GROMACS .gro file of C-alpha atoms in nm:
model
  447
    1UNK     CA    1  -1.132   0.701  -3.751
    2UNK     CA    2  -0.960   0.366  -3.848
    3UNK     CA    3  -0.848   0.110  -3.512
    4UNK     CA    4  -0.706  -0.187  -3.564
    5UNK     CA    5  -0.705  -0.477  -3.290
    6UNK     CA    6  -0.457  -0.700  -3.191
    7UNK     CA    7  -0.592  -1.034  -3.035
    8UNK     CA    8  -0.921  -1.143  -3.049
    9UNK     CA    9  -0.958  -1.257  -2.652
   10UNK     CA   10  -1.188  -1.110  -2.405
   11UNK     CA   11  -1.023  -0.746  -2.437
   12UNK     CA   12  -0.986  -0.723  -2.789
   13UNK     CA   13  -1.333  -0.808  -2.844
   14UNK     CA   14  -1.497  -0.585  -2.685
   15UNK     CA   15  -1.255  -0.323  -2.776
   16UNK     CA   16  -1.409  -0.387  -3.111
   17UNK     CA   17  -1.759  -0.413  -2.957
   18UNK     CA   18  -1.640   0.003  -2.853
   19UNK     CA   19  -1.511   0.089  -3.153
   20UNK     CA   20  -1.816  -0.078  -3.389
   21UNK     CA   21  -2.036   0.110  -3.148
   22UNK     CA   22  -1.897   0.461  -3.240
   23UNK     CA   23  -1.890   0.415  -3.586
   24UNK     CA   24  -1.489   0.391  -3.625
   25UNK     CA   25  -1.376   0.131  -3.942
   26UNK     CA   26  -1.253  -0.126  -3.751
   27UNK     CA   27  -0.949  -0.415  -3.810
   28UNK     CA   28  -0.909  -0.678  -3.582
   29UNK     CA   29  -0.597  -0.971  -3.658
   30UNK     CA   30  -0.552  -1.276  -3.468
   31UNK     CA   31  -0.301  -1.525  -3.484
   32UNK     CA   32  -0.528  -1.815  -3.372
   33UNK     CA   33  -0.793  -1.967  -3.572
   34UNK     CA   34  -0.953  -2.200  -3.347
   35UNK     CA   35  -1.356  -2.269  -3.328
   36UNK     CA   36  -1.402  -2.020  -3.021
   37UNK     CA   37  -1.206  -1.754  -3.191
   38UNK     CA   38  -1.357  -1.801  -3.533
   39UNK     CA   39  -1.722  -1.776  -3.327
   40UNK     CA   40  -1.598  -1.449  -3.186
   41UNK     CA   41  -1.465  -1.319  -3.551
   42UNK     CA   42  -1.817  -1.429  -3.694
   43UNK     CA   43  -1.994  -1.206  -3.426
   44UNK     CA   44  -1.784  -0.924  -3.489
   45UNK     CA   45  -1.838  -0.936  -3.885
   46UNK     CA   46  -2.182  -0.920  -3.829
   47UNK     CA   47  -2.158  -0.595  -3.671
   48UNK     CA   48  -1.939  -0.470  -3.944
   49UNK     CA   49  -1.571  -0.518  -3.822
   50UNK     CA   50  -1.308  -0.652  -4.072
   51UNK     CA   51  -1.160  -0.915  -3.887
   52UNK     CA   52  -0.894  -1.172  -4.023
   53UNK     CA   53  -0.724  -1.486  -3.826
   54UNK     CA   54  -0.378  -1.609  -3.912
   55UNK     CA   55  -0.199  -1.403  -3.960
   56UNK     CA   56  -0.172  -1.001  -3.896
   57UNK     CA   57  -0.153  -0.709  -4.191
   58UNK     CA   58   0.164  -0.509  -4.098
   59UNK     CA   59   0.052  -0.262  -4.365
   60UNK     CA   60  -0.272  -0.190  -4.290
   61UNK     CA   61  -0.235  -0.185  -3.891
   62UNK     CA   62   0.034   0.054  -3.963
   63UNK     CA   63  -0.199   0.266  -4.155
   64UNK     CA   64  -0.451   0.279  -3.936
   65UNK     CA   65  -0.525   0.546  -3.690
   66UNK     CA   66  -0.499   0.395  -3.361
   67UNK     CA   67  -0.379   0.059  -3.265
   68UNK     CA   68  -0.486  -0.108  -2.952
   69UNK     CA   69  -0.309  -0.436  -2.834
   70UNK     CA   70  -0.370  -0.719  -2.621
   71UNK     CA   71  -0.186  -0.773  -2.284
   72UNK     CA   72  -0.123  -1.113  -2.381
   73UNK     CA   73   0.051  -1.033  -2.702
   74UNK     CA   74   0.445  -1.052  -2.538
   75UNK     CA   75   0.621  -0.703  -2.613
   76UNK     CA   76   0.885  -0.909  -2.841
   77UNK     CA   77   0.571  -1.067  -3.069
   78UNK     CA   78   0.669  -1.067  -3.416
   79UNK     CA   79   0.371  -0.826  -3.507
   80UNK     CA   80   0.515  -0.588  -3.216
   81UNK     CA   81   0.841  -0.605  -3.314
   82UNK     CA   82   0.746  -0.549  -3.660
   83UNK     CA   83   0.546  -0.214  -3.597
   84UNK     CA   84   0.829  -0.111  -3.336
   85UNK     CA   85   1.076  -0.082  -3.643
   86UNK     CA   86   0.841   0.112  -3.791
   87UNK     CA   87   0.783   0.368  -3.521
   88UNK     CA   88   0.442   0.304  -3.511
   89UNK     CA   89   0.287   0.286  -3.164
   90UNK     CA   90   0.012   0.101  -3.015
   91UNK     CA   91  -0.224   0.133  -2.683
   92UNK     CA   92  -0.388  -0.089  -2.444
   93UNK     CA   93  -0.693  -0.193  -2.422
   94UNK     CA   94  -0.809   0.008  -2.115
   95UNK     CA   95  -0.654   0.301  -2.258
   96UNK     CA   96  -0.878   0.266  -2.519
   97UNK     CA   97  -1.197   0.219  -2.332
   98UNK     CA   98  -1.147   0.552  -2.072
   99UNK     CA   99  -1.123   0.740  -2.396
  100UNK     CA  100  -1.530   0.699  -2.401
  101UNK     CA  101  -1.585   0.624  -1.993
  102UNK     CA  102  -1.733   0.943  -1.803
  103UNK     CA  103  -1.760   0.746  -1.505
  104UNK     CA  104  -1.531   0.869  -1.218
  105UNK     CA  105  -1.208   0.610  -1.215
  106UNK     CA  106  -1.042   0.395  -0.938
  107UNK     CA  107  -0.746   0.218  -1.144
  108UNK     CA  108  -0.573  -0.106  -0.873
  109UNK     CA  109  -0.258  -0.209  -0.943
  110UNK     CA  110   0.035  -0.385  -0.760
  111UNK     CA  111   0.170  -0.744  -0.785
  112UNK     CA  112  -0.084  -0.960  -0.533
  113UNK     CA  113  -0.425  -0.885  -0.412
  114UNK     CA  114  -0.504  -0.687  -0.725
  115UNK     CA  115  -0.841  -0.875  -0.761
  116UNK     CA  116  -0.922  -0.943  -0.431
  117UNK     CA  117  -0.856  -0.559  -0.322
  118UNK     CA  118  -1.038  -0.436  -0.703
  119UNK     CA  119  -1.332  -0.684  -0.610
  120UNK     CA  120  -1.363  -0.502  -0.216
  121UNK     CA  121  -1.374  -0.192  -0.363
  122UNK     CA  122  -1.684  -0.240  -0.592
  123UNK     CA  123  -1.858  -0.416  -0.277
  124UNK     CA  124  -1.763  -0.128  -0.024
  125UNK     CA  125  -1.844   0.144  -0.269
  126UNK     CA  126  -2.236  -0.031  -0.394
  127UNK     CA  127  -2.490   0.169  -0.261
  128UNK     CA  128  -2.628   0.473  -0.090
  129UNK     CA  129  -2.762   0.555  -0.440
  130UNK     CA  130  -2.418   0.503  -0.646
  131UNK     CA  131  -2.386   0.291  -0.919
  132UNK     CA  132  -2.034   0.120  -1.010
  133UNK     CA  133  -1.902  -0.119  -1.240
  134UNK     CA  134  -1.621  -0.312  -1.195
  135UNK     CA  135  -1.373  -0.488  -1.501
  136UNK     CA  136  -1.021  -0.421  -1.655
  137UNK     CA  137  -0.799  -0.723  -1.562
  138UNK     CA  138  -0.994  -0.866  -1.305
  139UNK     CA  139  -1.145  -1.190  -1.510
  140UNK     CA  140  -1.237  -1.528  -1.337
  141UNK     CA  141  -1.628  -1.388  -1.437
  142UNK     CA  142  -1.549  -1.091  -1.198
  143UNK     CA  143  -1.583  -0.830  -1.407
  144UNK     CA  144  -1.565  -0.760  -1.798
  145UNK     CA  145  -1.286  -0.602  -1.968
  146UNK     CA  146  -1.293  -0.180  -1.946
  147UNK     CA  147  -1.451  -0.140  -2.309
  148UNK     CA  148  -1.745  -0.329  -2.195
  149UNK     CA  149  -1.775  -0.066  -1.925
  150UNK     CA  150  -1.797   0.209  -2.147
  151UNK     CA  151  -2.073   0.064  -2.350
  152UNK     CA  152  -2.284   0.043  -2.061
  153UNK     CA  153  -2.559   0.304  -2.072
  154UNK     CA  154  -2.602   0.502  -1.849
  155UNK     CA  155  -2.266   0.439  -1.730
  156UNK     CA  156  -2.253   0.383  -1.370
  157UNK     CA  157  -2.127   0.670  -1.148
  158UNK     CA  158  -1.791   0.498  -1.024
  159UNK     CA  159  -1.538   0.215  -1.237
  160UNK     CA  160  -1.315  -0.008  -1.060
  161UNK     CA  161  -1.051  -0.165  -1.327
  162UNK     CA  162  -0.771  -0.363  -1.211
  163UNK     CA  163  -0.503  -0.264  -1.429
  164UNK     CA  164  -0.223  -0.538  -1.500
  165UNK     CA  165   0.147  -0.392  -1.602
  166UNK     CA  166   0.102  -0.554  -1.957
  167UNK     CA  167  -0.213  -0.321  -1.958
  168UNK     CA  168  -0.037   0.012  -1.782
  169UNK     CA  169   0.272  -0.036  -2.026
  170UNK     CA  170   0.075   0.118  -2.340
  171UNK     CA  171  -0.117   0.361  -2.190
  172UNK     CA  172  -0.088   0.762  -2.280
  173UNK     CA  173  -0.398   0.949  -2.134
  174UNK     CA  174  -0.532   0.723  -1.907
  175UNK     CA  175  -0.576   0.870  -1.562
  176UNK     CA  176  -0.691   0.780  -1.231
  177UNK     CA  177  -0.911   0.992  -0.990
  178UNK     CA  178  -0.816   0.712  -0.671
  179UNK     CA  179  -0.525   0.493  -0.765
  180UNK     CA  180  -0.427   0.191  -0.530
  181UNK     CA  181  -0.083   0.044  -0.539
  182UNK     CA  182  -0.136  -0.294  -0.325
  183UNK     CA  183   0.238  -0.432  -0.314
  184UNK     CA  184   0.502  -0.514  -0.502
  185UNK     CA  185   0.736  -0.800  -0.545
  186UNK     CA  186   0.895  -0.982  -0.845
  187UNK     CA  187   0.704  -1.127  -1.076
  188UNK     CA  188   0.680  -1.179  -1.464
  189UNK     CA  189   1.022  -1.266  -1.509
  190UNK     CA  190   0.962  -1.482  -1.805
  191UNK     CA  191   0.802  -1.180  -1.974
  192UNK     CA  192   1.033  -0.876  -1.811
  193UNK     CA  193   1.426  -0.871  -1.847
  194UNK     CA  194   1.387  -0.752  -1.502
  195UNK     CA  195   1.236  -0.657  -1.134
  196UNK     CA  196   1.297  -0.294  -1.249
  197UNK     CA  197   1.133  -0.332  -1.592
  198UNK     CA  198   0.820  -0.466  -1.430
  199UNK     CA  199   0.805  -0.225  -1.142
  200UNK     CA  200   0.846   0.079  -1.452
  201UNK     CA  201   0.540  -0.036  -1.597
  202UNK     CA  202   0.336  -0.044  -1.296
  203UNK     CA  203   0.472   0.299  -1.267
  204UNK     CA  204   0.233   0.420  -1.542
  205UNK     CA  205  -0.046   0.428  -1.344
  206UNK     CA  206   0.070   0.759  -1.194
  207UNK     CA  207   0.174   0.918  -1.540
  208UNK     CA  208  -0.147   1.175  -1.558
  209UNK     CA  209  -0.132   1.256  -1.212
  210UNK     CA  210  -0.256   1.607  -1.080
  211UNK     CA  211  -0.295   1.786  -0.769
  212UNK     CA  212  -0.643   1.635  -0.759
  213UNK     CA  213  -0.524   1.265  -0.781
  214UNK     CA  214  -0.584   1.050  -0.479
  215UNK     CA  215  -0.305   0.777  -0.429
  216UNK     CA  216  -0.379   0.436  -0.158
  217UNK     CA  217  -0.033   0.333  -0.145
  218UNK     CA  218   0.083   0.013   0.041
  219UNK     CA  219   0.352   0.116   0.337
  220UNK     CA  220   0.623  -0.048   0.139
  221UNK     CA  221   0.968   0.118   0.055
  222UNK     CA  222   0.929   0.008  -0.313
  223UNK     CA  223   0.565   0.112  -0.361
  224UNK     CA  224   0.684   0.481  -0.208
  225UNK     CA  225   1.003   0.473  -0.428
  226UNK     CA  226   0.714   0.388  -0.753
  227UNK     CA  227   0.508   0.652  -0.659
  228UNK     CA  228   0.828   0.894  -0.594
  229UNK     CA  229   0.716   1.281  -0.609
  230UNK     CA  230   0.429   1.246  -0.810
  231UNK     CA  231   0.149   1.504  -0.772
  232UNK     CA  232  -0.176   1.442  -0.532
  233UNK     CA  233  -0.285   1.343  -0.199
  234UNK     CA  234  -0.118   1.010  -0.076
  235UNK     CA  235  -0.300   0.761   0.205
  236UNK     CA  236  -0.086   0.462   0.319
  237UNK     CA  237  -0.222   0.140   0.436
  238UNK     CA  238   0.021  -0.107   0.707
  239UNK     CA  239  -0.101  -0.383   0.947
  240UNK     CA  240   0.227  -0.265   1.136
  241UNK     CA  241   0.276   0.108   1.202
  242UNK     CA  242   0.020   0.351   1.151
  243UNK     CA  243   0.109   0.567   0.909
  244UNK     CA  244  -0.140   0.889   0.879
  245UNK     CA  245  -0.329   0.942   0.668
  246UNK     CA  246  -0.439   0.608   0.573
  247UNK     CA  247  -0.555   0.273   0.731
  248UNK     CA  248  -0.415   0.045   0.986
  249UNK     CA  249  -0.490  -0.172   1.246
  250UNK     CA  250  -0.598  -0.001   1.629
  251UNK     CA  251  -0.581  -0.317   1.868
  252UNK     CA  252  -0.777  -0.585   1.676
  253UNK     CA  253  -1.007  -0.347   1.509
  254UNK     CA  254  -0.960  -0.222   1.121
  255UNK     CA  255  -0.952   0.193   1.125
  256UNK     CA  256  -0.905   0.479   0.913
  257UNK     CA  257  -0.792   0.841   0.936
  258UNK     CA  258  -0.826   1.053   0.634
  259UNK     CA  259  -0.690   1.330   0.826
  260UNK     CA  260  -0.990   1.413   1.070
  261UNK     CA  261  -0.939   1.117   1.310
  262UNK     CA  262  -1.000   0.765   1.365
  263UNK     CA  263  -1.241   0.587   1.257
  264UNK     CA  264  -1.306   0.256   1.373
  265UNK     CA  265  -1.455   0.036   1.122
  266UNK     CA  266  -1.458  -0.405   1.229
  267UNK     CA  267  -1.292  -0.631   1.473
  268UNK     CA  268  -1.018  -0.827   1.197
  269UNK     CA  269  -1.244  -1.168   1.341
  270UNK     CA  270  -1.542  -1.018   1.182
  271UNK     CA  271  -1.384  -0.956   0.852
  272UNK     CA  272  -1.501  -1.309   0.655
  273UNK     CA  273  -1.126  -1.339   0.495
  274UNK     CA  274  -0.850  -1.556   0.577
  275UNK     CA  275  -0.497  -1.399   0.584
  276UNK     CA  276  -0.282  -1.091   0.678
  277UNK     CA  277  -0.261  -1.024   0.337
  278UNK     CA  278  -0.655  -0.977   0.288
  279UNK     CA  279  -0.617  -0.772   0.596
  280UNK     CA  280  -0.425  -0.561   0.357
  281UNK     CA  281  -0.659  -0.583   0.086
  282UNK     CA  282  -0.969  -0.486   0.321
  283UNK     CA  283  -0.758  -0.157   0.491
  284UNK     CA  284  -0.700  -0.073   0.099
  285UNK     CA  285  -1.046  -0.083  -0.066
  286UNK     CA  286  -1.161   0.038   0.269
  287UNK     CA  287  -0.953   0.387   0.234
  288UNK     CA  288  -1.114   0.375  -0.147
  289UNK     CA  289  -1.426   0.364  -0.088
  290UNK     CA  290  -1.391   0.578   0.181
  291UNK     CA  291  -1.212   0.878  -0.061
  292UNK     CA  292  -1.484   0.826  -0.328
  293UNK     CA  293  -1.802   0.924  -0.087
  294UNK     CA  294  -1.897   0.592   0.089
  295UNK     CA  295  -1.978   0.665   0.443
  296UNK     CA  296  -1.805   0.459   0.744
  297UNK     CA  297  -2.162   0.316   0.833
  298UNK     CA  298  -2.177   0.170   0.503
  299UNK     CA  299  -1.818   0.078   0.440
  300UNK     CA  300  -1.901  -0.141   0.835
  301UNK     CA  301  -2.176  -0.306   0.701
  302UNK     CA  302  -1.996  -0.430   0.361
  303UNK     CA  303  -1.689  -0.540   0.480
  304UNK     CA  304  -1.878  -0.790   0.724
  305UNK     CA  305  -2.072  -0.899   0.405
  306UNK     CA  306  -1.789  -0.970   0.141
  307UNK     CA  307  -1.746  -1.348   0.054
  308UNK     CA  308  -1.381  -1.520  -0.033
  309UNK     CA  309  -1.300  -1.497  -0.428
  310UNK     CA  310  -1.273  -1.800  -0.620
  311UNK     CA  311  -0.902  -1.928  -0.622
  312UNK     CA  312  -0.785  -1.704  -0.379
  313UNK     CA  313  -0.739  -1.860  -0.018
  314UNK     CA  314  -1.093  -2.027  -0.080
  315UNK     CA  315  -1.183  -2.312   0.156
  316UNK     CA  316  -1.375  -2.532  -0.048
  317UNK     CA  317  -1.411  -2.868   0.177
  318UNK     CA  318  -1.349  -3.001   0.485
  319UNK     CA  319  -1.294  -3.394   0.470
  320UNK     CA  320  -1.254  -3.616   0.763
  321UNK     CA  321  -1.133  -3.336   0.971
  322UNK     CA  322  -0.884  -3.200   0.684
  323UNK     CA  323  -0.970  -2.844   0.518
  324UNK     CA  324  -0.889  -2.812   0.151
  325UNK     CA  325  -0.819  -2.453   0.050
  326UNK     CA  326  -0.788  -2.343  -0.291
  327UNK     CA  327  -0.560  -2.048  -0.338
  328UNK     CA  328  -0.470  -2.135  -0.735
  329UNK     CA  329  -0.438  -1.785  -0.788
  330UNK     CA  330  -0.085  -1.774  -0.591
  331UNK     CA  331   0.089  -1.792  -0.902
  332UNK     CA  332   0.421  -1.625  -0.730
  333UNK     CA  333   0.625  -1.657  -0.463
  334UNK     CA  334   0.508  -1.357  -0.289
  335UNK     CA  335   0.149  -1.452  -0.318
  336UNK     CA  336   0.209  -1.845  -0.120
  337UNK     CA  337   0.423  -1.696   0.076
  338UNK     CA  338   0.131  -1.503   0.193
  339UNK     CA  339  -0.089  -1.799   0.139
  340UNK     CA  340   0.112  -2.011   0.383
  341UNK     CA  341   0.139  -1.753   0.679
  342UNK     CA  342  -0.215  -1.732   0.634
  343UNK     CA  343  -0.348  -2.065   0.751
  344UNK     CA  344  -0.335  -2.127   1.108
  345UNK     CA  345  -0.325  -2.506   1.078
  346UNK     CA  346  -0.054  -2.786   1.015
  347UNK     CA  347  -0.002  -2.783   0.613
  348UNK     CA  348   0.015  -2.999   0.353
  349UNK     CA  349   0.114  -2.780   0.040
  350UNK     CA  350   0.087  -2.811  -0.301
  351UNK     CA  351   0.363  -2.635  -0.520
  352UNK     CA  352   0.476  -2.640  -0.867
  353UNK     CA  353   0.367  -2.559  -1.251
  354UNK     CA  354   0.599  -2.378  -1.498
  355UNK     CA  355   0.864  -2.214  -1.397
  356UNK     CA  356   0.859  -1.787  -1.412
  357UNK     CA  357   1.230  -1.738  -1.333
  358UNK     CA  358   1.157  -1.604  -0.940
  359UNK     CA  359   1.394  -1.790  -0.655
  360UNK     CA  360   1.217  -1.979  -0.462
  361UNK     CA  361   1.423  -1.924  -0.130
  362UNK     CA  362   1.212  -1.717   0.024
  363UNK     CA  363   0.953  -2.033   0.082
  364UNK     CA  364   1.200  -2.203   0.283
  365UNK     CA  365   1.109  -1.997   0.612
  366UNK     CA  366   0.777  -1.993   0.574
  367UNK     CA  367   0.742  -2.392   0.481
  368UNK     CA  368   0.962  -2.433   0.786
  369UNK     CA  369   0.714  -2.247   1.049
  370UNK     CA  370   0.395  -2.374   0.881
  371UNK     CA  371   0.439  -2.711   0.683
  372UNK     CA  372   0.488  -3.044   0.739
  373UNK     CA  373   0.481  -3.133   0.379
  374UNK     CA  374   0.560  -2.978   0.052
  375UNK     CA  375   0.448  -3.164  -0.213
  376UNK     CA  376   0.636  -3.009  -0.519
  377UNK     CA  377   0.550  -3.130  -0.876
  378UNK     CA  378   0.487  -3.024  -1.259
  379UNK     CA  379   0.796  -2.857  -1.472
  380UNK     CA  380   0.955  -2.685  -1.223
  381UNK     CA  381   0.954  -2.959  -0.970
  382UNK     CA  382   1.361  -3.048  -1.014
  383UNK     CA  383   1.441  -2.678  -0.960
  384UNK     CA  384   1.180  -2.649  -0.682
  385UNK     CA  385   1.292  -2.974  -0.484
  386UNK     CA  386   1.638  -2.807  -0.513
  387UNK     CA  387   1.578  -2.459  -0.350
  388UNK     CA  388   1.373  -2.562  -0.063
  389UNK     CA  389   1.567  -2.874   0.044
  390UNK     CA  390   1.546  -2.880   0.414
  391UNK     CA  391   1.292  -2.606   0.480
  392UNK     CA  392   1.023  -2.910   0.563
  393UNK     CA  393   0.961  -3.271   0.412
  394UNK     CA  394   0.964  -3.239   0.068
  395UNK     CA  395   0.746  -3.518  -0.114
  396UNK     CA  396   0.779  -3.497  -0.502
  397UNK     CA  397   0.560  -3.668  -0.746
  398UNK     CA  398   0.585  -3.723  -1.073
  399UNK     CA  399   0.272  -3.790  -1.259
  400UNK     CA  400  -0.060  -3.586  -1.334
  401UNK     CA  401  -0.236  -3.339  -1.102
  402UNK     CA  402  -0.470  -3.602  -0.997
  403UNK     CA  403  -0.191  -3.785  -0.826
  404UNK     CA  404  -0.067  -3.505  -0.670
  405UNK     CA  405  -0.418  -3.451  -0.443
  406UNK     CA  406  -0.446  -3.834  -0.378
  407UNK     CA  407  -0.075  -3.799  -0.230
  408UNK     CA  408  -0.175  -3.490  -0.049
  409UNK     CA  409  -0.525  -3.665   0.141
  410UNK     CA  410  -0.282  -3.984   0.167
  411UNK     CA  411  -0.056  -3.768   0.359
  412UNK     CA  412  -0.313  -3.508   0.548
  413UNK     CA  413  -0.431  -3.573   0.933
  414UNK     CA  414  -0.703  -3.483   1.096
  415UNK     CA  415  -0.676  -3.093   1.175
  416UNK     CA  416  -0.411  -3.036   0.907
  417UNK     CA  417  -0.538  -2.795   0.606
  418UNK     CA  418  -0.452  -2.869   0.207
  419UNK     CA  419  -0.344  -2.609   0.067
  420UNK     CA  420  -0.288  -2.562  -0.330
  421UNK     CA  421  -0.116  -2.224  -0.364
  422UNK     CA  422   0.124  -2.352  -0.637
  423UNK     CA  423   0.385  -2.037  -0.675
  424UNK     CA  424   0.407  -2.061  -1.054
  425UNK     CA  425   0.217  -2.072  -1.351
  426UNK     CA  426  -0.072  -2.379  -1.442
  427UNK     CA  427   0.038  -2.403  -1.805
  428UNK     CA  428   0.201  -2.770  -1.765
  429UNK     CA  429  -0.098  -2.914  -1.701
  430UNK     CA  430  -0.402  -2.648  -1.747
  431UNK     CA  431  -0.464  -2.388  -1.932
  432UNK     CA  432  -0.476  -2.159  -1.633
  433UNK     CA  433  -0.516  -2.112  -1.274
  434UNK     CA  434  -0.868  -2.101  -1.280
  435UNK     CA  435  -0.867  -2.451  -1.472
  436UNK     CA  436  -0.614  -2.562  -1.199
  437UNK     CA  437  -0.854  -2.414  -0.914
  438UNK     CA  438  -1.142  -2.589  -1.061
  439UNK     CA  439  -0.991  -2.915  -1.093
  440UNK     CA  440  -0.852  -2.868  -0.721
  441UNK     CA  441  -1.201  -2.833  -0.593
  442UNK     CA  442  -1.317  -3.125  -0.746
  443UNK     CA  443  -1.058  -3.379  -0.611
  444UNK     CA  444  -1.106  -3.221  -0.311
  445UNK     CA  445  -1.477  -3.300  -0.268
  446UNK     CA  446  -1.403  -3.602  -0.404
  447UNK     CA  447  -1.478  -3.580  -0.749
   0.00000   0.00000   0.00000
């Protein structure tokens, strides 16, 4: 069999890692032809993949058997385009790995918490004499991507990939035994024409459903309007009502019923994340875990044990009575919005990058009942200082990042919290939120 490989980044590598290590005669193009990528390419020749950067060989990609593309190649890419007009179609990356992965699947999807909720689920579900391996999207040194899971021998008993909707738009046979929707909102508008063009490729992830699939589906009209009459059983999970069967909060205490009762799992003060929204993400992975054979005792124990992520609502100092949290990650509107509910402290806030096309109205309520300042900043700082006039003081500055935290402690009190949970994208000034996050927790500690 002959696969070629477009993009030589984490997923197309070891895509070709996969495809080396079945024997198939393998093509990989990238456009780049920096040092890191040509050290990658050199690897990859030495294990007997063809591999050219600079440029991409419509004719022989076209030729080949299967093509597998990168999520990060945009769907109007030259090469893409190129291949469209030729009718020749291509697959994702996880696509291509569950073609060789006997493990037992749990595919998370949605448009915040992916990680967080992907992460959980791996935690809850180590243990008790399973083995699991977690990967797909979930990066930040989480978790490889899926074709590094299915080189793994023996392959643990359980996966948990977090599937992105660049990922889920070129998939064909890829199916689910637990899927998990977390929530949707917009997001990707620089990449998608539209809300509805995004929300049809996180659709995908119930296109091989069965009677046997098993669905965790966030109480949300648009998550139940995704899932619409797809086959399989359905659990919903809501901080508000509880909706049965799924997961939901009974007084002050996270519970489940799968459809033989309550069960009563932790007090929410016990669970070691801040937010509502990882309230979400803990009811989710908890009715996963649950579904795939963990027992309650177990699922108890783990959720008391599970430690913040990096860049996601992470409090990384507390300086003369002011906590700096680092919640990088928030690269939408949805996500800070959640961010800034979260934090039950007076809030300086740090927003701004490059701009993804969302409105950012809907930050004006919650900047009104949480912060005192909004310190807006980067590309999108003129369109930002615009749409949120009025919600709270809004400070802008106009220089690099590192003058954006020394306004931010300049304007922090004692028992106010920092928080940098920017709404956009880092590519101004980093080259990407974990960069951002990383430079964050530096200035915050002083550095």
């Amino acid at each position: 069999m002959t696969i070629a490989i477009l993009g030589l980044g984490a997923s197309g590598e070891s895509a070709a890692r996969l495809a080396r290590h079945h024997g198939s005669d393998t093509y990989v193009s990238e456009a780049r032809t920096d040092a890191a990528t040509a050290a990658r390419a050199d690897e990859l020749r030495a294990l007997g993949a063809d591999v050219e950067l600079g440029s991409h060989d419509l004719e022989r990609i076209a030729g080949a058997d299967l093509v597998v593309a990168s999520p990060g190649i945009p769907p109007d890419a030259p090469v893409l385009a190129s291949l469209r007009a030729r009718g020749v179609r291509w697959v994702s990356e996880p696509e291509f790995a569950v073609r060789f992965l006997r493990s037992s699947l749990i595919g998370v999807t949605g448009t915040n918490g992916k990680t967080t909720t992907s992460a959980l689920i791996a935690h809850l579900l180590d243990g008790e004499g399973r083995s699991v391996g977690l990967g797909g999207n979930i990066g930040a040194g989480l978790g490889p991507a899926a074709s590094s899971l299915a080189l793994l021998d023996p392959q643990p008993d359980w996966c948990v990939l977090e599937l992105s909707s660049y990922q889920l738009s070129a998939i064909e046979t890829l199916q689910v035994d637990i899927g998990v929707v977390t929530n949707l909102a917009p997001d990707h508008l620089d990449r998608y024409r539209s809300v509805a063009e995004y929300y049809a490729d996180k659709a995908q992830l119930f296109r091989n459903a069965t009677t046997e699939s098993r669905w965790v589906l966030a109480d949300q009209a648009e998550v139940d309007a995704l899932a619409g009459d797809v086959p399989g059983r359905r659990y919903h999970f809501s901080v508000g009502r509880a909706r049965r069967p799924g997961a939901f909060l009974e007084g002050d205490a996270l519970a489940l019923d799968l459809g033989q009762g309550t069960e009563s799992l932790i007090p929410r003060s016990r669970l070691p994340l801040l937010g509502v929204h990882n309230v979400q993400n803990a009811l989710a992975a908890a009715l996963a875990a649950r579904l795939a054979g963990a027992s309650v005792e177990h699922v108890r124990e783990r959720l008391e044990s599970f430690r913040p992520l990096p860049h996601r609502l992470e409090p990384v100092a507390e300086v003369g009575g002011v906590l700096w949290i680092n919640d990088s990650k928030g690269t939408n509107v949805a996500a800070s919005c959640s961010a800034i509910a979260s934090v039950e402290r007076p809030l300086v806030v740090l927003l701004g990058g490059v701009d993804k096309g969302e409105s950012f109205a809907p930050l004006s309520e919650v900047l009104r009942k949480s912060a005192r300042v909004a310190l807006v900043y980067g590309a999108v700082a003129d369109r930002l200082s615009s749409e949120i006039a009025g919600a709270t003081e809004v400070v802008r500055v106009d220089g690099p990042f590192e003058d954006v935290v020394a306004r931010a402690r300049a304007l922090s009190r004692p028992g106010d919290a920092v928080l940098l949970s920017p709404a956009t994208a880092s590519f101004d000034m980093f080259k990407n939120y974990e960069e951002r996050g990383n430079r964050f927790r530096a200035l915050a500690a002083g550095g």
